[in-house]
Amino acid sequence: MKRIITFVMIFALCIGMVIPTAAKADSVVDEKLGVPVVVYGANLSDAEKESVRKSLKVEQDGEYEEIIVDGKDLVKYITDGNDKARMYSSAKITRQDKGKGLVISIVTPDHITQVTSEMYATAMLTAGIEDAIVEVAAPKAVTGESALIGIYKAYEVSGETLDTERTDVANDELNLATRFSKNLDIDQDKVAELLTEIKKTIAENKPATKEEVEKIVNDQLKKLNIELSDADRQLLIDLMDRIRNLDIDFSKLSDQLSDMASKIKDKIGEIDPGFWEKVKQFFADLAESVKSWFN
């Protein structure tokens, strides 16, 4: 009996080692940065809105501000936006102190079908959002682009001001990212890595001409082994040249882009190739030990 109890205790310990525990949300009100802002897509039904509230754990946060994002907000942040667009994806944004960076979490991954957390992050940096915790949710399958508009509105409600020229470019960046991943069947993480690496190189090298931007784009496409048509390649060059011409402090942005590039590389597989073999061997050894207890 003692052996069985010992086995159960060891098994529970192993599960604790392998499965990370969720950190409890901090419910302390930040009197300097304000309470979290939750923004809902205007076309959510009452039931869908409640579903989103549960996904974003709004009730657990204690104090928060709730707002709605609609077509009028879309045309505010995006040139030639459609004010009749239907908006479902929603978000919660919590500002952080400067230097903390971006933490993006898609809490309903099965319902955000086109946009990854890395795509949101790289677009937000282009738009000028640098220090925040952002959670994205939707009650049903949607592409996810409208959540970015909600993030913009929530960020401004929390006390910041965004340059609409930058938000427009950031939206075009997100649209191009989803176009590459959907229509060209390029892995979403690979697309995010491409955009991040190009912007990181622009931040480091400070190209003075569009021709220099074109060289950076072509070098990164070659480096990441991504094939684009001439038309799509030109779209990417044009977008990155627009980013080059924005009034962005690239020296400040460079560190965040470097950190993001590192995270993306870790996510898509630059991990010690022997790690999972070690895990496998650990449990094999454990199984053999347990078997010996009953012999």
XYZ file of C-alpha atoms in Angstrom:
295
model
C 0.000 0.000 0.000
C 2.860 2.364 0.877
C 4.369 1.731 -2.539
C 1.108 2.676 -4.243
C 0.838 5.881 -2.210
C 4.451 6.709 -3.050
C 3.755 6.124 -6.752
C 0.702 8.417 -6.657
C 2.740 11.163 -4.982
C 5.560 10.871 -7.534
C 3.064 10.862 -10.420
C 1.385 14.015 -9.083
C 4.800 15.649 -8.747
C 5.660 14.772 -12.347
C 2.374 16.179 -13.640
C 3.124 19.367 -11.718
C 6.511 19.563 -13.425
C 5.112 19.091 -16.938
C 1.887 21.130 -16.780
C 2.370 24.795 -15.864
C -0.086 26.251 -13.400
C -2.056 29.358 -14.292
C -1.056 32.502 -12.475
C -3.807 34.201 -10.518
C -4.807 37.545 -11.974
C -3.731 40.570 -9.993
C -6.902 42.385 -8.897
C -5.107 45.398 -7.417
C -6.236 48.639 -9.067
C -3.358 50.473 -10.744
C -4.043 54.088 -9.851
C -1.382 55.345 -12.268
C -2.252 53.373 -15.407
C -5.943 52.774 -14.769
C -8.187 49.711 -14.778
C -8.287 47.168 -17.621
C -10.471 48.182 -20.561
C -12.715 45.553 -22.177
C -13.937 46.315 -25.675
C -16.715 44.328 -27.365
C -17.532 44.044 -31.066
C -20.755 45.946 -31.744
C -22.430 43.038 -33.525
C -22.297 40.617 -30.617
C -25.656 39.390 -29.368
C -26.317 39.524 -25.624
C -25.505 35.819 -25.321
C -22.309 36.205 -27.365
C -21.238 39.184 -25.297
C -21.688 37.163 -22.121
C -19.630 34.360 -23.650
C -16.837 36.812 -24.410
C -17.003 38.238 -20.883
C -16.486 34.752 -19.474
C -13.626 34.032 -21.894
C -11.896 37.255 -20.883
C -12.619 36.548 -17.181
C -14.018 40.008 -16.757
C -15.752 39.141 -13.496
C -12.465 38.092 -11.912
C -10.780 41.433 -12.479
C -12.805 43.372 -9.940
C -12.709 46.795 -11.587
C -12.686 47.417 -15.323
C -14.160 49.655 -18.008
C -16.358 48.244 -20.773
C -16.802 49.891 -24.181
C -18.141 48.994 -27.638
C -16.249 49.180 -30.950
C -18.210 49.677 -34.183
C -17.887 50.829 -37.781
C -17.408 54.461 -36.762
C -14.268 53.460 -34.908
C -13.126 51.467 -37.920
C -13.146 54.497 -40.207
C -11.405 56.563 -37.526
C -8.340 54.323 -37.476
C -8.339 52.994 -41.055
C -8.358 54.970 -44.295
C -11.245 53.859 -46.554
C -12.605 51.618 -43.778
C -16.184 50.341 -44.103
C -18.397 51.818 -41.389
C -20.926 49.022 -42.036
C -18.411 46.286 -41.233
C -19.631 43.678 -38.757
C -17.442 43.344 -35.690
C -17.344 40.344 -33.355
C -13.796 39.822 -32.084
C -13.200 41.551 -28.759
C -10.304 42.300 -26.441
C -9.202 43.276 -22.958
C -6.230 45.579 -22.621
C -4.262 46.332 -19.467
C -1.601 49.023 -19.743
C 1.835 48.312 -18.322
C 4.716 50.517 -17.214
C 7.133 51.580 -19.947
C 9.651 48.914 -20.797
C 7.405 45.985 -19.857
C 6.629 45.219 -23.491
C 3.659 43.459 -25.068
C 2.018 40.281 -23.830
C -0.624 39.006 -26.266
C -2.944 36.100 -25.506
C -5.705 34.703 -27.731
C -7.981 33.114 -25.145
C -10.330 31.552 -27.721
C -7.796 30.171 -30.244
C -10.388 28.023 -32.023
C -12.447 31.141 -32.788
C -9.687 33.458 -34.069
C -8.869 31.701 -37.312
C -6.493 33.992 -39.202
C -4.582 36.247 -36.803
C -1.971 34.925 -34.364
C -0.789 36.633 -31.187
C 2.506 37.436 -32.951
C 0.649 39.085 -35.836
C -1.294 41.238 -33.382
C 1.923 42.148 -31.576
C 3.898 43.216 -34.643
C 0.948 45.286 -35.928
C 0.503 46.908 -32.505
C 4.156 47.936 -32.437
C 3.695 49.563 -35.833
C 0.627 51.377 -34.489
C 2.546 52.653 -31.464
C 1.321 50.336 -28.688
C 4.387 49.109 -26.844
C 3.569 48.231 -23.217
C 0.366 46.342 -22.534
C -1.217 43.000 -21.707
C -3.798 42.165 -24.371
C -6.272 39.283 -24.404
C -8.376 38.580 -27.501
C -11.613 36.576 -27.677
C -14.529 35.824 -29.986
C -17.705 33.760 -29.394
C -17.554 32.077 -32.808
C -15.132 31.568 -35.668
C -13.957 34.924 -37.083
C -10.775 36.018 -38.796
C -9.827 38.350 -35.940
C -8.863 41.590 -37.668
C -11.548 43.732 -35.997
C -10.056 43.014 -32.561
C -7.161 45.284 -33.556
C -9.580 48.214 -33.916
C -10.938 47.432 -30.471
C -7.404 47.385 -29.071
C -6.767 50.837 -30.550
C -9.940 52.244 -29.006
C -9.269 50.613 -25.624
C -5.730 51.964 -25.613
C -6.918 55.511 -26.241
C -9.690 55.204 -23.658
C -6.994 54.214 -21.154
C -5.292 57.561 -21.649
C -2.987 57.295 -24.676
C -3.177 58.884 -28.143
C -2.441 56.990 -31.349
C -1.297 58.360 -34.708
C -4.025 57.347 -37.182
C -1.465 57.168 -40.001
C 0.356 54.487 -38.022
C -2.851 52.589 -37.186
C -3.780 52.605 -40.881
C -0.410 51.133 -41.851
C -0.641 48.615 -39.009
C -4.023 47.447 -40.298
C -2.618 47.024 -43.799
C 0.223 45.036 -42.267
C -2.229 42.715 -40.511
C -4.272 42.302 -43.695
C -1.141 41.423 -45.664
C -0.102 38.929 -42.990
C -3.470 37.168 -43.127
C -3.370 37.241 -46.937
C -0.008 35.471 -46.964
C -1.053 32.847 -44.434
C -4.475 32.162 -45.959
C -4.110 32.603 -49.712
C -0.464 31.590 -50.087
C -0.585 28.861 -47.424
C 2.439 30.219 -45.562
C 2.634 29.167 -41.913
C 1.254 31.945 -39.681
C 4.279 31.946 -37.393
C 6.543 32.131 -40.432
C 4.647 35.190 -41.660
C 4.999 36.857 -38.258
C 8.710 36.050 -38.240
C 9.130 37.554 -41.715
C 7.423 40.833 -40.788
C 9.283 41.089 -37.499
C 12.702 40.380 -39.021
C 12.168 42.930 -41.807
C 11.132 45.643 -39.349
C 13.981 44.698 -37.015
C 16.478 45.095 -39.882
C 14.911 48.426 -40.858
C 15.245 49.572 -37.242
C 18.906 48.535 -37.136
C 20.018 49.692 -40.593
C 17.809 52.779 -41.064
C 17.467 52.510 -44.864
C 17.279 55.880 -46.598
C 15.628 54.783 -49.854
C 12.963 52.421 -51.100
C 15.657 50.479 -52.971
C 17.386 49.752 -49.665
C 14.060 48.583 -48.197
C 13.596 46.318 -51.209
C 16.986 44.730 -50.593
C 16.099 44.102 -46.928
C 12.804 42.479 -47.947
C 14.454 40.283 -50.566
C 17.228 39.243 -48.170
C 14.733 38.195 -45.498
C 12.555 36.306 -47.974
C 15.633 34.385 -49.095
C 16.819 33.818 -45.534
C 13.450 32.387 -44.463
C 12.988 30.478 -47.728
C 9.649 32.143 -48.529
C 8.517 32.376 -52.151
C 6.250 35.255 -53.190
C 4.869 36.288 -56.552
C 6.187 39.558 -57.986
C 2.889 41.229 -57.088
C 2.915 40.044 -53.471
C 6.595 40.874 -53.111
C 5.837 44.423 -54.287
C 2.976 44.731 -51.791
C 5.393 43.788 -49.018
C 8.054 46.234 -50.237
C 5.507 49.058 -50.474
C 4.212 48.323 -46.968
C 7.691 48.279 -45.438
C 8.613 51.497 -47.226
C 5.523 53.113 -45.687
C 6.693 51.901 -42.283
C 10.157 53.358 -42.974
C 8.561 56.735 -43.651
C 6.485 56.806 -40.469
C 7.618 58.966 -37.574
C 8.775 55.985 -35.493
C 11.593 55.994 -32.980
C 13.213 52.864 -34.379
C 16.015 52.935 -31.809
C 13.403 52.349 -29.095
C 11.491 49.839 -31.195
C 14.538 47.728 -32.020
C 14.762 46.023 -28.616
C 11.095 45.017 -28.659
C 11.406 43.650 -32.185
C 14.506 41.679 -31.210
C 12.686 40.213 -28.221
C 9.686 39.327 -30.366
C 11.873 37.716 -33.020
C 13.469 35.560 -30.337
C 10.065 34.452 -29.008
C 8.804 33.568 -32.480
C 11.900 31.507 -33.231
C 11.454 29.634 -29.956
C 7.819 28.976 -30.813
C 8.492 27.537 -34.260
C 11.056 25.071 -33.124
C 14.471 26.408 -32.198
C 14.519 24.238 -29.059
C 17.106 21.773 -27.809
C 16.361 18.772 -30.069
C 17.213 16.412 -27.212
C 14.667 17.913 -24.808
C 11.721 15.669 -25.642
C 13.972 12.610 -25.769
C 15.035 13.392 -22.215
C 11.388 13.714 -21.157
C 10.560 10.426 -22.869
C 13.479 8.687 -21.178
C 12.503 10.120 -17.781
C 9.044 8.579 -17.937
C 10.419 5.316 -19.307
C 12.792 5.097 -16.351
C 9.954 5.989 -13.982
C 7.768 3.223 -15.429
C 10.541 0.696 -14.937
C 10.969 1.821 -11.333
C 7.267 1.482 -10.636
C 7.194 -2.005 -12.160
C 10.036 -3.056 -9.859
C 8.019 -2.056 -6.790
C 5.524 -4.819 -7.486
C 8.065 -7.575 -8.233
